[in-house]
mmCIF file with all atom_site columns, C-alpha atoms in Angstrom:
data_model
loop_
_atom_site.group_PDB
_atom_site.id
_atom_site.type_symbol
_atom_site.label_atom_id
_atom_site.label_alt_id
_atom_site.label_comp_id
_atom_site.label_asym_id
_atom_site.label_entity_id
_atom_site.label_seq_id
_atom_site.pdbx_PDB_ins_code
_atom_site.Cartn_x
_atom_site.Cartn_y
_atom_site.Cartn_z
_atom_site.occupancy
_atom_site.B_iso_or_equiv
_atom_site.pdbx_formal_charge
_atom_site.auth_seq_id
_atom_site.auth_comp_id
_atom_site.auth_asym_id
_atom_site.auth_atom_id
_atom_site.pdbx_PDB_model_num
ATOM 1   C CA . UNK A 1 1   ? 1.810   40.486  -111.026 1.00 0.00 ? 416 UNK A CA 1
ATOM 2   C CA . UNK A 1 2   ? 0.504   42.309  -107.963 1.00 0.00 ? 417 UNK A CA 1
ATOM 3   C CA . UNK A 1 3   ? -2.441  39.918  -107.660 1.00 0.00 ? 418 UNK A CA 1
ATOM 4   C CA . UNK A 1 4   ? -0.215  36.759  -107.589 1.00 0.00 ? 419 UNK A CA 1
ATOM 5   C CA . UNK A 1 5   ? 2.129   37.937  -104.730 1.00 0.00 ? 420 UNK A CA 1
ATOM 6   C CA . UNK A 1 6   ? -0.484  37.836  -101.917 1.00 0.00 ? 421 UNK A CA 1
ATOM 7   C CA . UNK A 1 7   ? -1.623  34.421  -103.123 1.00 0.00 ? 422 UNK A CA 1
ATOM 8   C CA . UNK A 1 8   ? 1.914   32.960  -102.773 1.00 0.00 ? 423 UNK A CA 1
ATOM 9   C CA . UNK A 1 9   ? 2.277   34.445  -99.311  1.00 0.00 ? 424 UNK A CA 1
ATOM 10  C CA . UNK A 1 10  ? -0.962  32.791  -98.170  1.00 0.00 ? 425 UNK A CA 1
ATOM 11  C CA . UNK A 1 11  ? 0.164   29.401  -99.468  1.00 0.00 ? 426 UNK A CA 1
ATOM 12  C CA . UNK A 1 12  ? 3.535   29.703  -97.679  1.00 0.00 ? 427 UNK A CA 1
ATOM 13  C CA . UNK A 1 13  ? 1.863   30.609  -94.418  1.00 0.00 ? 428 UNK A CA 1
ATOM 14  C CA . UNK A 1 14  ? -0.441  27.622  -94.727  1.00 0.00 ? 429 UNK A CA 1
ATOM 15  C CA . UNK A 1 15  ? 2.533   25.272  -95.222  1.00 0.00 ? 430 UNK A CA 1
ATOM 16  C CA . UNK A 1 16  ? 4.278   26.715  -92.179  1.00 0.00 ? 431 UNK A CA 1
ATOM 17  C CA . UNK A 1 17  ? 1.198   26.183  -90.010  1.00 0.00 ? 432 UNK A CA 1
ATOM 18  C CA . UNK A 1 18  ? 0.781   22.591  -91.194  1.00 0.00 ? 433 UNK A CA 1
ATOM 19  C CA . UNK A 1 19  ? 4.449   21.882  -90.567  1.00 0.00 ? 434 UNK A CA 1
ATOM 20  C CA . UNK A 1 20  ? 4.236   23.300  -87.048  1.00 0.00 ? 435 UNK A CA 1
ATOM 21  C CA . UNK A 1 21  ? 1.162   21.206  -86.258  1.00 0.00 ? 436 UNK A CA 1
ATOM 22  C CA . UNK A 1 22  ? 2.853   18.055  -87.598  1.00 0.00 ? 437 UNK A CA 1
ATOM 23  C CA . UNK A 1 23  ? 5.985   18.774  -85.549  1.00 0.00 ? 438 UNK A CA 1
ATOM 24  C CA . UNK A 1 24  ? 3.995   19.194  -82.375  1.00 0.00 ? 439 UNK A CA 1
ATOM 25  C CA . UNK A 1 25  ? 2.104   15.948  -83.023  1.00 0.00 ? 440 UNK A CA 1
ATOM 26  C CA . UNK A 1 26  ? 5.340   13.975  -83.522  1.00 0.00 ? 441 UNK A CA 1
ATOM 27  C CA . UNK A 1 27  ? 6.842   15.525  -80.413  1.00 0.00 ? 442 UNK A CA 1
ATOM 28  C CA . UNK A 1 28  ? 3.794   14.512  -78.335  1.00 0.00 ? 443 UNK A CA 1
ATOM 29  C CA . UNK A 1 29  ? 3.990   10.919  -79.609  1.00 0.00 ? 444 UNK A CA 1
ATOM 30  C CA . UNK A 1 30  ? 7.689   10.777  -78.708  1.00 0.00 ? 445 UNK A CA 1
ATOM 31  C CA . UNK A 1 31  ? 7.138   12.083  -75.186  1.00 0.00 ? 446 UNK A CA 1
ATOM 32  C CA . UNK A 1 32  ? 4.335   9.566   -74.523  1.00 0.00 ? 447 UNK A CA 1
ATOM 33  C CA . UNK A 1 33  ? 6.472   6.701   -75.807  1.00 0.00 ? 448 UNK A CA 1
ATOM 34  C CA . UNK A 1 34  ? 9.428   7.665   -73.625  1.00 0.00 ? 449 UNK A CA 1
ATOM 35  C CA . UNK A 1 35  ? 7.366   8.028   -70.456  1.00 0.00 ? 450 UNK A CA 1
ATOM 36  C CA . UNK A 1 36  ? 5.695   4.645   -71.018  1.00 0.00 ? 451 UNK A CA 1
ATOM 37  C CA . UNK A 1 37  ? 9.007   2.865   -71.418  1.00 0.00 ? 452 UNK A CA 1
ATOM 38  C CA . UNK A 1 38  ? 10.467  4.496   -68.250  1.00 0.00 ? 453 UNK A CA 1
ATOM 39  C CA . UNK A 1 39  ? 7.532   3.386   -66.067  1.00 0.00 ? 454 UNK A CA 1
ATOM 40  C CA . UNK A 1 40  ? 8.528   -0.269  -66.361  1.00 0.00 ? 455 UNK A CA 1
ATOM 41  C CA . UNK A 1 41  ? 12.160  0.303   -65.437  1.00 0.00 ? 456 UNK A CA 1
ATOM 42  C CA . UNK A 1 42  ? 13.647  0.560   -61.929  1.00 0.00 ? 457 UNK A CA 1
ATOM 43  C CA . UNK A 1 43  ? 15.360  3.677   -60.726  1.00 0.00 ? 458 UNK A CA 1
ATOM 44  C CA . UNK A 1 44  ? 19.094  2.892   -60.980  1.00 0.00 ? 459 UNK A CA 1
ATOM 45  C CA . UNK A 1 45  ? 19.857  5.250   -58.077  1.00 0.00 ? 460 UNK A CA 1
ATOM 46  C CA . UNK A 1 46  ? 17.724  3.333   -55.440  1.00 0.00 ? 461 UNK A CA 1
ATOM 47  C CA . UNK A 1 47  ? 19.708  0.393   -53.938  1.00 0.00 ? 462 UNK A CA 1
ATOM 48  C CA . UNK A 1 48  ? 18.149  -3.081  -53.875  1.00 0.00 ? 463 UNK A CA 1
ATOM 49  C CA . UNK A 1 49  ? 17.218  -4.304  -50.352  1.00 0.00 ? 464 UNK A CA 1
ATOM 50  C CA . UNK A 1 50  ? 18.763  -7.680  -49.437  1.00 0.00 ? 465 UNK A CA 1
ATOM 51  C CA . UNK A 1 51  ? 18.333  -9.870  -46.292  1.00 0.00 ? 466 UNK A CA 1
ATOM 52  C CA . UNK A 1 52  ? 21.166  -12.028 -44.970  1.00 0.00 ? 467 UNK A CA 1
ATOM 53  C CA . UNK A 1 53  ? 20.430  -14.841 -42.435  1.00 0.00 ? 468 UNK A CA 1
ATOM 54  C CA . UNK A 1 54  ? 23.368  -16.114 -40.416  1.00 0.00 ? 469 UNK A CA 1
ATOM 55  C CA . UNK A 1 55  ? 22.381  -19.393 -38.719  1.00 0.00 ? 470 UNK A CA 1
ATOM 56  C CA . UNK A 1 56  ? 25.588  -19.596 -36.715  1.00 0.00 ? 471 UNK A CA 1
ATOM 57  C CA . UNK A 1 57  ? 25.097  -16.318 -34.863  1.00 0.00 ? 472 UNK A CA 1
ATOM 58  C CA . UNK A 1 58  ? 23.803  -16.490 -31.223  1.00 0.00 ? 473 UNK A CA 1
ATOM 59  C CA . UNK A 1 59  ? 21.372  -13.695 -30.349  1.00 0.00 ? 474 UNK A CA 1
ATOM 60  C CA . UNK A 1 60  ? 20.935  -14.516 -26.618  1.00 0.00 ? 475 UNK A CA 1
ATOM 61  C CA . UNK A 1 61  ? 23.403  -13.721 -23.885  1.00 0.00 ? 476 UNK A CA 1
ATOM 62  C CA . UNK A 1 62  ? 26.038  -16.420 -23.184  1.00 0.00 ? 477 UNK A CA 1
ATOM 63  C CA . UNK A 1 63  ? 25.586  -18.774 -20.206  1.00 0.00 ? 478 UNK A CA 1
ATOM 64  C CA . UNK A 1 64  ? 27.607  -17.486 -17.243  1.00 0.00 ? 479 UNK A CA 1
ATOM 65  C CA . UNK A 1 65  ? 30.266  -19.869 -15.902  1.00 0.00 ? 480 UNK A CA 1
ATOM 66  C CA . UNK A 1 66  ? 29.657  -21.816 -12.692  1.00 0.00 ? 481 UNK A CA 1
ATOM 67  C CA . UNK A 1 67  ? 30.835  -20.365 -9.411   1.00 0.00 ? 482 UNK A CA 1
ATOM 68  C CA . UNK A 1 68  ? 33.165  -22.276 -7.104   1.00 0.00 ? 483 UNK A CA 1
ATOM 69  C CA . UNK A 1 69  ? 30.472  -22.667 -4.380   1.00 0.00 ? 484 UNK A CA 1
ATOM 70  C CA . UNK A 1 70  ? 26.731  -22.143 -3.734   1.00 0.00 ? 485 UNK A CA 1
ATOM 71  C CA . UNK A 1 71  ? 24.445  -22.091 -0.683   1.00 0.00 ? 486 UNK A CA 1
ATOM 72  C CA . UNK A 1 72  ? 20.729  -21.942 0.061    1.00 0.00 ? 487 UNK A CA 1
ATOM 73  C CA . UNK A 1 73  ? 18.155  -22.360 2.829    1.00 0.00 ? 488 UNK A CA 1
ATOM 74  C CA . UNK A 1 74  ? 14.497  -23.285 3.283    1.00 0.00 ? 489 UNK A CA 1
ATOM 75  C CA . UNK A 1 75  ? 11.898  -24.195 5.964    1.00 0.00 ? 490 UNK A CA 1
ATOM 76  C CA . UNK A 1 76  ? 10.439  -27.694 5.921    1.00 0.00 ? 491 UNK A CA 1
ATOM 77  C CA . UNK A 1 77  ? 6.969   -26.326 6.746    1.00 0.00 ? 492 UNK A CA 1
ATOM 78  C CA . UNK A 1 78  ? 6.089   -22.770 5.733    1.00 0.00 ? 493 UNK A CA 1
ATOM 79  C CA . UNK A 1 79  ? 2.670   -22.873 7.510    1.00 0.00 ? 494 UNK A CA 1
ATOM 80  C CA . UNK A 1 80  ? 3.189   -24.776 10.786   1.00 0.00 ? 495 UNK A CA 1
ATOM 81  C CA . UNK A 1 81  ? 0.313   -25.022 13.289   1.00 0.00 ? 496 UNK A CA 1
ATOM 82  C CA . UNK A 1 82  ? 1.053   -23.076 16.460   1.00 0.00 ? 497 UNK A CA 1
ATOM 83  C CA . UNK A 1 83  ? 1.071   -24.491 19.975   1.00 0.00 ? 498 UNK A CA 1
ATOM 84  C CA . UNK A 1 84  ? 3.380   -24.308 22.980   1.00 0.00 ? 499 UNK A CA 1
ATOM 85  C CA . UNK A 1 85  ? 5.652   -27.057 21.601   1.00 0.00 ? 500 UNK A CA 1
ATOM 86  C CA . UNK A 1 86  ? 5.757   -26.138 17.884   1.00 0.00 ? 501 UNK A CA 1
ATOM 87  C CA . UNK A 1 87  ? 9.203   -26.509 16.280   1.00 0.00 ? 502 UNK A CA 1
ATOM 88  C CA . UNK A 1 88  ? 10.054  -25.778 12.630   1.00 0.00 ? 503 UNK A CA 1
ATOM 89  C CA . UNK A 1 89  ? 13.151  -27.356 11.083   1.00 0.00 ? 504 UNK A CA 1
ATOM 90  C CA . UNK A 1 90  ? 15.021  -24.880 8.878    1.00 0.00 ? 505 UNK A CA 1
ATOM 91  C CA . UNK A 1 91  ? 17.553  -26.461 6.503    1.00 0.00 ? 506 UNK A CA 1
ATOM 92  C CA . UNK A 1 92  ? 20.664  -24.955 4.916    1.00 0.00 ? 507 UNK A CA 1
ATOM 93  C CA . UNK A 1 93  ? 22.891  -26.413 2.177    1.00 0.00 ? 508 UNK A CA 1
ATOM 94  C CA . UNK A 1 94  ? 26.503  -25.513 1.361    1.00 0.00 ? 509 UNK A CA 1
ATOM 95  C CA . UNK A 1 95  ? 28.059  -27.042 -1.782   1.00 0.00 ? 510 UNK A CA 1
ATOM 96  C CA . UNK A 1 96  ? 31.158  -26.592 -3.946   1.00 0.00 ? 511 UNK A CA 1
ATOM 97  C CA . UNK A 1 97  ? 31.940  -27.360 -7.595   1.00 0.00 ? 512 UNK A CA 1
ATOM 98  C CA . UNK A 1 98  ? 34.835  -29.806 -7.652   1.00 0.00 ? 513 UNK A CA 1
ATOM 99  C CA . UNK A 1 99  ? 35.457  -30.487 -11.371  1.00 0.00 ? 514 UNK A CA 1
ATOM 100 C CA . UNK A 1 100 ? 34.973  -29.056 -14.848  1.00 0.00 ? 515 UNK A CA 1
ATOM 101 C CA . UNK A 1 101 ? 31.795  -31.086 -15.387  1.00 0.00 ? 516 UNK A CA 1
ATOM 102 C CA . UNK A 1 102 ? 30.018  -29.053 -12.702  1.00 0.00 ? 517 UNK A CA 1
ATOM 103 C CA . UNK A 1 103 ? 29.427  -31.906 -10.249  1.00 0.00 ? 518 UNK A CA 1
ATOM 104 C CA . UNK A 1 104 ? 28.518  -30.469 -6.804   1.00 0.00 ? 519 UNK A CA 1
ATOM 105 C CA . UNK A 1 105 ? 29.865  -31.759 -3.510   1.00 0.00 ? 520 UNK A CA 1
ATOM 106 C CA . UNK A 1 106 ? 28.880  -30.799 0.026    1.00 0.00 ? 521 UNK A CA 1
ATOM 107 C CA . UNK A 1 107 ? 31.175  -28.685 2.176    1.00 0.00 ? 522 UNK A CA 1
ATOM 108 C CA . UNK A 1 108 ? 31.411  -30.599 5.441    1.00 0.00 ? 523 UNK A CA 1
ATOM 109 C CA . UNK A 1 109 ? 32.548  -29.145 8.774    1.00 0.00 ? 524 UNK A CA 1
ATOM 110 C CA . UNK A 1 110 ? 31.533  -25.598 7.847    1.00 0.00 ? 525 UNK A CA 1
ATOM 111 C CA . UNK A 1 111 ? 30.018  -23.215 10.393   1.00 0.00 ? 526 UNK A CA 1
ATOM 112 C CA . UNK A 1 112 ? 26.398  -22.295 9.631    1.00 0.00 ? 527 UNK A CA 1
ATOM 113 C CA . UNK A 1 113 ? 24.852  -19.293 11.385   1.00 0.00 ? 528 UNK A CA 1
ATOM 114 C CA . UNK A 1 114 ? 21.125  -18.526 11.298   1.00 0.00 ? 529 UNK A CA 1
ATOM 115 C CA . UNK A 1 115 ? 19.504  -15.241 12.336   1.00 0.00 ? 530 UNK A CA 1
ATOM 116 C CA . UNK A 1 116 ? 15.759  -15.569 13.031   1.00 0.00 ? 531 UNK A CA 1
ATOM 117 C CA . UNK A 1 117 ? 13.884  -12.280 12.615   1.00 0.00 ? 532 UNK A CA 1
ATOM 118 C CA . UNK A 1 118 ? 10.604  -12.352 14.550   1.00 0.00 ? 533 UNK A CA 1
ATOM 119 C CA . UNK A 1 119 ? 7.680   -10.046 13.689   1.00 0.00 ? 534 UNK A CA 1
ATOM 120 C CA . UNK A 1 120 ? 7.843   -8.340  17.108   1.00 0.00 ? 535 UNK A CA 1
ATOM 121 C CA . UNK A 1 121 ? 11.315  -6.988  16.291   1.00 0.00 ? 536 UNK A CA 1
ATOM 122 C CA . UNK A 1 122 ? 13.363  -9.488  18.312   1.00 0.00 ? 537 UNK A CA 1
ATOM 123 C CA . UNK A 1 123 ? 16.048  -11.737 16.810   1.00 0.00 ? 538 UNK A CA 1
ATOM 124 C CA . UNK A 1 124 ? 17.559  -15.100 17.741   1.00 0.00 ? 539 UNK A CA 1
ATOM 125 C CA . UNK A 1 125 ? 20.883  -16.530 16.548   1.00 0.00 ? 540 UNK A CA 1
ATOM 126 C CA . UNK A 1 126 ? 21.750  -20.197 16.139   1.00 0.00 ? 541 UNK A CA 1
ATOM 127 C CA . UNK A 1 127 ? 24.999  -21.872 15.057   1.00 0.00 ? 542 UNK A CA 1
ATOM 128 C CA . UNK A 1 128 ? 25.514  -25.448 13.868   1.00 0.00 ? 543 UNK A CA 1
ATOM 129 C CA . UNK A 1 129 ? 28.144  -27.407 11.931   1.00 0.00 ? 544 UNK A CA 1
ATOM 130 C CA . UNK A 1 130 ? 27.367  -28.843 8.504    1.00 0.00 ? 545 UNK A CA 1
ATOM 131 C CA . UNK A 1 131 ? 27.408  -32.589 7.917    1.00 0.00 ? 546 UNK A CA 1
ATOM 132 C CA . UNK A 1 132 ? 29.673  -34.288 5.373    1.00 0.00 ? 547 UNK A CA 1
ATOM 133 C CA . UNK A 1 133 ? 27.175  -33.502 2.585    1.00 0.00 ? 548 UNK A CA 1
ATOM 134 C CA . UNK A 1 134 ? 27.018  -29.796 3.543    1.00 0.00 ? 549 UNK A CA 1
ATOM 135 C CA . UNK A 1 135 ? 23.636  -29.913 5.328    1.00 0.00 ? 550 UNK A CA 1
ATOM 136 C CA . UNK A 1 136 ? 22.779  -27.737 8.352    1.00 0.00 ? 551 UNK A CA 1
ATOM 137 C CA . UNK A 1 137 ? 19.598  -28.149 10.424   1.00 0.00 ? 552 UNK A CA 1
ATOM 138 C CA . UNK A 1 138 ? 18.202  -25.414 12.709   1.00 0.00 ? 553 UNK A CA 1
ATOM 139 C CA . UNK A 1 139 ? 15.320  -26.437 15.051   1.00 0.00 ? 554 UNK A CA 1
ATOM 140 C CA . UNK A 1 140 ? 13.394  -23.184 15.533   1.00 0.00 ? 555 UNK A CA 1
ATOM 141 C CA . UNK A 1 141 ? 10.861  -23.049 18.386   1.00 0.00 ? 556 UNK A CA 1
ATOM 142 C CA . UNK A 1 142 ? 7.849   -21.074 17.153   1.00 0.00 ? 557 UNK A CA 1
ATOM 143 C CA . UNK A 1 143 ? 6.876   -17.988 19.166   1.00 0.00 ? 558 UNK A CA 1
ATOM 144 C CA . UNK A 1 144 ? 3.395   -16.509 19.531   1.00 0.00 ? 559 UNK A CA 1
ATOM 145 C CA . UNK A 1 145 ? 4.438   -13.407 17.582   1.00 0.00 ? 560 UNK A CA 1
ATOM 146 C CA . UNK A 1 146 ? 4.745   -15.598 14.483   1.00 0.00 ? 561 UNK A CA 1
ATOM 147 C CA . UNK A 1 147 ? 0.992   -16.251 14.289   1.00 0.00 ? 562 UNK A CA 1
ATOM 148 C CA . UNK A 1 148 ? -0.211  -15.010 10.890   1.00 0.00 ? 563 UNK A CA 1
ATOM 149 C CA . UNK A 1 149 ? 3.093   -13.120 10.447   1.00 0.00 ? 564 UNK A CA 1
ATOM 150 C CA . UNK A 1 150 ? 6.112   -13.867 8.251    1.00 0.00 ? 565 UNK A CA 1
ATOM 151 C CA . UNK A 1 151 ? 9.285   -14.986 10.052   1.00 0.00 ? 566 UNK A CA 1
ATOM 152 C CA . UNK A 1 152 ? 12.509  -14.729 8.015    1.00 0.00 ? 567 UNK A CA 1
ATOM 153 C CA . UNK A 1 153 ? 15.683  -16.729 8.628    1.00 0.00 ? 568 UNK A CA 1
ATOM 154 C CA . UNK A 1 154 ? 18.935  -15.495 7.117    1.00 0.00 ? 569 UNK A CA 1
ATOM 155 C CA . UNK A 1 155 ? 21.679  -18.171 6.942    1.00 0.00 ? 570 UNK A CA 1
ATOM 156 C CA . UNK A 1 156 ? 25.399  -17.737 6.300    1.00 0.00 ? 571 UNK A CA 1
ATOM 157 C CA . UNK A 1 157 ? 28.109  -20.404 5.868    1.00 0.00 ? 572 UNK A CA 1
ATOM 158 C CA . UNK A 1 158 ? 31.854  -20.175 6.486    1.00 0.00 ? 573 UNK A CA 1
ATOM 159 C CA . UNK A 1 159 ? 34.032  -23.111 5.479    1.00 0.00 ? 574 UNK A CA 1
ATOM 160 C CA . UNK A 1 160 ? 37.105  -24.363 3.656    1.00 0.00 ? 575 UNK A CA 1
ATOM 161 C CA . UNK A 1 161 ? 36.838  -25.602 0.080    1.00 0.00 ? 576 UNK A CA 1
ATOM 162 C CA . UNK A 1 162 ? 38.882  -28.466 -1.365   1.00 0.00 ? 577 UNK A CA 1
ATOM 163 C CA . UNK A 1 163 ? 41.154  -25.904 -2.945   1.00 0.00 ? 578 UNK A CA 1
ATOM 164 C CA . UNK A 1 164 ? 42.099  -24.760 0.570    1.00 0.00 ? 579 UNK A CA 1
ATOM 165 C CA . UNK A 1 165 ? 40.336  -21.436 0.213    1.00 0.00 ? 580 UNK A CA 1
ATOM 166 C CA . UNK A 1 166 ? 38.225  -20.230 3.158    1.00 0.00 ? 581 UNK A CA 1
ATOM 167 C CA . UNK A 1 167 ? 34.997  -18.646 1.913    1.00 0.00 ? 582 UNK A CA 1
ATOM 168 C CA . UNK A 1 168 ? 31.814  -17.154 3.393    1.00 0.00 ? 583 UNK A CA 1
ATOM 169 C CA . UNK A 1 169 ? 28.512  -17.770 1.597    1.00 0.00 ? 584 UNK A CA 1
ATOM 170 C CA . UNK A 1 170 ? 25.284  -15.978 2.649    1.00 0.00 ? 585 UNK A CA 1
ATOM 171 C CA . UNK A 1 171 ? 22.144  -17.455 1.125    1.00 0.00 ? 586 UNK A CA 1
ATOM 172 C CA . UNK A 1 172 ? 20.741  -15.198 -1.647   1.00 0.00 ? 587 UNK A CA 1
ATOM 173 C CA . UNK A 1 173 ? 17.161  -15.158 -0.255   1.00 0.00 ? 588 UNK A CA 1
ATOM 174 C CA . UNK A 1 174 ? 16.011  -15.748 3.325    1.00 0.00 ? 589 UNK A CA 1
ATOM 175 C CA . UNK A 1 175 ? 14.043  -18.804 4.402    1.00 0.00 ? 590 UNK A CA 1
ATOM 176 C CA . UNK A 1 176 ? 10.616  -18.067 5.892    1.00 0.00 ? 591 UNK A CA 1
ATOM 177 C CA . UNK A 1 177 ? 7.513   -19.497 7.571    1.00 0.00 ? 592 UNK A CA 1
ATOM 178 C CA . UNK A 1 178 ? 4.167   -18.248 8.991    1.00 0.00 ? 593 UNK A CA 1
ATOM 179 C CA . UNK A 1 179 ? 2.542   -19.922 11.986   1.00 0.00 ? 594 UNK A CA 1
ATOM 180 C CA . UNK A 1 180 ? -1.214  -20.466 11.911   1.00 0.00 ? 595 UNK A CA 1
ATOM 181 C CA . UNK A 1 181 ? -3.849  -21.205 14.544   1.00 0.00 ? 596 UNK A CA 1
ATOM 182 C CA . UNK A 1 182 ? -5.728  -24.434 13.981   1.00 0.00 ? 597 UNK A CA 1
ATOM 183 C CA . UNK A 1 183 ? -9.182  -24.714 15.528   1.00 0.00 ? 598 UNK A CA 1
ATOM 184 C CA . UNK A 1 184 ? -9.817  -27.970 17.405   1.00 0.00 ? 599 UNK A CA 1
ATOM 185 C CA . UNK A 1 185 ? -11.651 -30.629 15.478   1.00 0.00 ? 600 UNK A CA 1
ATOM 186 C CA . UNK A 1 186 ? -15.060 -31.389 17.067   1.00 0.00 ? 601 UNK A CA 1
ATOM 187 C CA . UNK A 1 187 ? -15.440 -35.012 18.138   1.00 0.00 ? 602 UNK A CA 1
ATOM 188 C CA . UNK A 1 188 ? -18.462 -36.974 16.989   1.00 0.00 ? 603 UNK A CA 1
ATOM 189 C CA . UNK A 1 189 ? -19.982 -38.254 20.280   1.00 0.00 ? 604 UNK A CA 1
ATOM 190 C CA . UNK A 1 190 ? -22.495 -41.029 19.653   1.00 0.00 ? 605 UNK A CA 1
ATOM 191 C CA . UNK A 1 191 ? -25.922 -40.487 21.206   1.00 0.00 ? 606 UNK A CA 1
ATOM 192 C CA . UNK A 1 192 ? -27.105 -43.273 23.568   1.00 0.00 ? 607 UNK A CA 1
ATOM 193 C CA . UNK A 1 193 ? -29.500 -45.603 21.870   1.00 0.00 ? 608 UNK A CA 1
ATOM 194 C CA . UNK A 1 194 ? -33.064 -45.722 23.190   1.00 0.00 ? 609 UNK A CA 1
ATOM 195 C CA . UNK A 1 195 ? -33.082 -49.428 23.894   1.00 0.00 ? 610 UNK A CA 1
ATOM 196 C CA . UNK A 1 196 ? -34.348 -51.216 26.982   1.00 0.00 ? 611 UNK A CA 1
ATOM 197 C CA . UNK A 1 197 ? -31.278 -52.445 28.779   1.00 0.00 ? 612 UNK A CA 1
ATOM 198 C CA . UNK A 1 198 ? -33.269 -54.417 31.371   1.00 0.00 ? 613 UNK A CA 1
ATOM 199 C CA . UNK A 1 199 ? -32.844 -58.114 30.730   1.00 0.00 ? 614 UNK A CA 1
ATOM 200 C CA . UNK A 1 200 ? -35.535 -60.355 32.195   1.00 0.00 ? 615 UNK A CA 1
ATOM 201 C CA . UNK A 1 201 ? -34.124 -63.067 34.427   1.00 0.00 ? 616 UNK A CA 1
ATOM 202 C CA . UNK A 1 202 ? -35.719 -66.118 36.033   1.00 0.00 ? 617 UNK A CA 1
ATOM 203 C CA . UNK A 1 203 ? -35.160 -65.624 39.776   1.00 0.00 ? 618 UNK A CA 1
ATOM 204 C CA . UNK A 1 204 ? -35.748 -68.840 41.746   1.00 0.00 ? 619 UNK A CA 1
ATOM 205 C CA . UNK A 1 205 ? -38.419 -68.771 44.494   1.00 0.00 ? 620 UNK A CA 1
ATOM 206 C CA . UNK A 1 206 ? -36.765 -68.510 47.908   1.00 0.00 ? 621 UNK A CA 1
ATOM 207 C CA . UNK A 1 207 ? -39.889 -68.804 50.166   1.00 0.00 ? 622 UNK A CA 1
ATOM 208 C CA . UNK A 1 208 ? -41.292 -71.913 51.895   1.00 0.00 ? 623 UNK A CA 1
ATOM 209 C CA . UNK A 1 209 ? -43.950 -73.626 49.822   1.00 0.00 ? 624 UNK A CA 1
ATOM 210 C CA . UNK A 1 210 ? -47.360 -74.013 51.495   1.00 0.00 ? 625 UNK A CA 1
ATOM 211 C CA . UNK A 1 211 ? -48.812 -77.542 51.225   1.00 0.00 ? 626 UNK A CA 1
ATOM 212 C CA . UNK A 1 212 ? -52.110 -77.794 49.474   1.00 0.00 ? 627 UNK A CA 1
ATOM 213 C CA . UNK A 1 213 ? -54.973 -78.968 51.668   1.00 0.00 ? 628 UNK A CA 1
ATOM 214 C CA . UNK A 1 214 ? -58.107 -80.143 49.901   1.00 0.00 ? 629 UNK A CA 1
ATOM 215 C CA . UNK A 1 215 ? -61.364 -78.676 51.092   1.00 0.00 ? 630 UNK A CA 1
ATOM 216 C CA . UNK A 1 216 ? -63.577 -81.800 50.777   1.00 0.00 ? 631 UNK A CA 1
ATOM 217 C CA . UNK A 1 217 ? -62.350 -85.300 51.199   1.00 0.00 ? 632 UNK A CA 1
ATOM 218 C CA . UNK A 1 218 ? -63.838 -88.486 52.597   1.00 0.00 ? 633 UNK A CA 1
ATOM 219 C CA . UNK A 1 219 ? -60.871 -89.717 54.548   1.00 0.00 ? 634 UNK A CA 1
ATOM 220 C CA . UNK A 1 220 ? -59.325 -86.521 55.761   1.00 0.00 ? 635 UNK A CA 1
ATOM 221 C CA . UNK A 1 221 ? -57.812 -86.259 59.205   1.00 0.00 ? 636 UNK A CA 1
ATOM 222 C CA . UNK A 1 222 ? -58.885 -82.954 60.696   1.00 0.00 ? 637 UNK A CA 1
ATOM 223 C CA . UNK A 1 223 ? -56.154 -80.803 62.034   1.00 0.00 ? 638 UNK A CA 1
ATOM 224 C CA . UNK A 1 224 ? -56.968 -79.613 65.528   1.00 0.00 ? 639 UNK A CA 1
ATOM 225 C CA . UNK A 1 225 ? -56.803 -75.927 66.087   1.00 0.00 ? 640 UNK A CA 1
ATOM 226 C CA . UNK A 1 226 ? -54.676 -74.527 68.913   1.00 0.00 ? 641 UNK A CA 1
ATOM 227 C CA . UNK A 1 227 ? -57.734 -73.200 70.796   1.00 0.00 ? 642 UNK A CA 1
ATOM 228 C CA . UNK A 1 228 ? -59.510 -76.552 70.973   1.00 0.00 ? 643 UNK A CA 1
ATOM 229 C CA . UNK A 1 229 ? -56.540 -78.488 72.194   1.00 0.00 ? 644 UNK A CA 1
ATOM 230 C CA . UNK A 1 230 ? -56.935 -79.555 75.816   1.00 0.00 ? 645 UNK A CA 1
ATOM 231 C CA . UNK A 1 231 ? -54.214 -80.374 78.178   1.00 0.00 ? 646 UNK A CA 1
ATOM 232 C CA . UNK A 1 232 ? -54.260 -83.834 79.655   1.00 0.00 ? 647 UNK A CA 1
ATOM 233 C CA . UNK A 1 233 ? -56.035 -83.995 83.011   1.00 0.00 ? 648 UNK A CA 1
ATOM 234 C CA . UNK A 1 234 ? -57.871 -80.748 82.355   1.00 0.00 ? 649 UNK A CA 1
#
């Protein structure tokens, strides 16, 4: 009986070991299967990203409404040649918006003032009245200080709109010009041609012709010489 008890204990221990190994193997297979199935699924906590396009939404800033009036100015020649009589015409324009469609119309009879700023620090002021289409013309006599220097002209308008409102409109940016020196153009003077200008002419003979006297003749009447001529009775 004593010899059979250790034998049963060894068999029981062997069964326990085999059972533990089998349990661990099944547990490993279960863990691998669960992890493989989870890798193909999406995390339910992470939200899905969506993009919405609204075609009716305007991203840019809205177009500002038109003002009741506008004005501007410019020089007809920004690089005029300089001399003692050079004059540059500087134009100004004064308009108003008269209807909802934005049609412009000139402001006639307005006072236009121009301030000419010369490079030497001096200023000149001119005043004119706009025409019926809102145009003002300033004839600016060019000074020597404007040679290769920028001259600015600031223009301001004061007039009455069709609504009866009196407004003043300075141009947003000054008109300008720069006088330049122009070198004289050399003239192409033609060289005199080396031709003989003397024209031969047939001048008629003005002397008295001398009659021809033959030297030998049979019936020639000799002409007496003055020395051999004797006076009668001598």
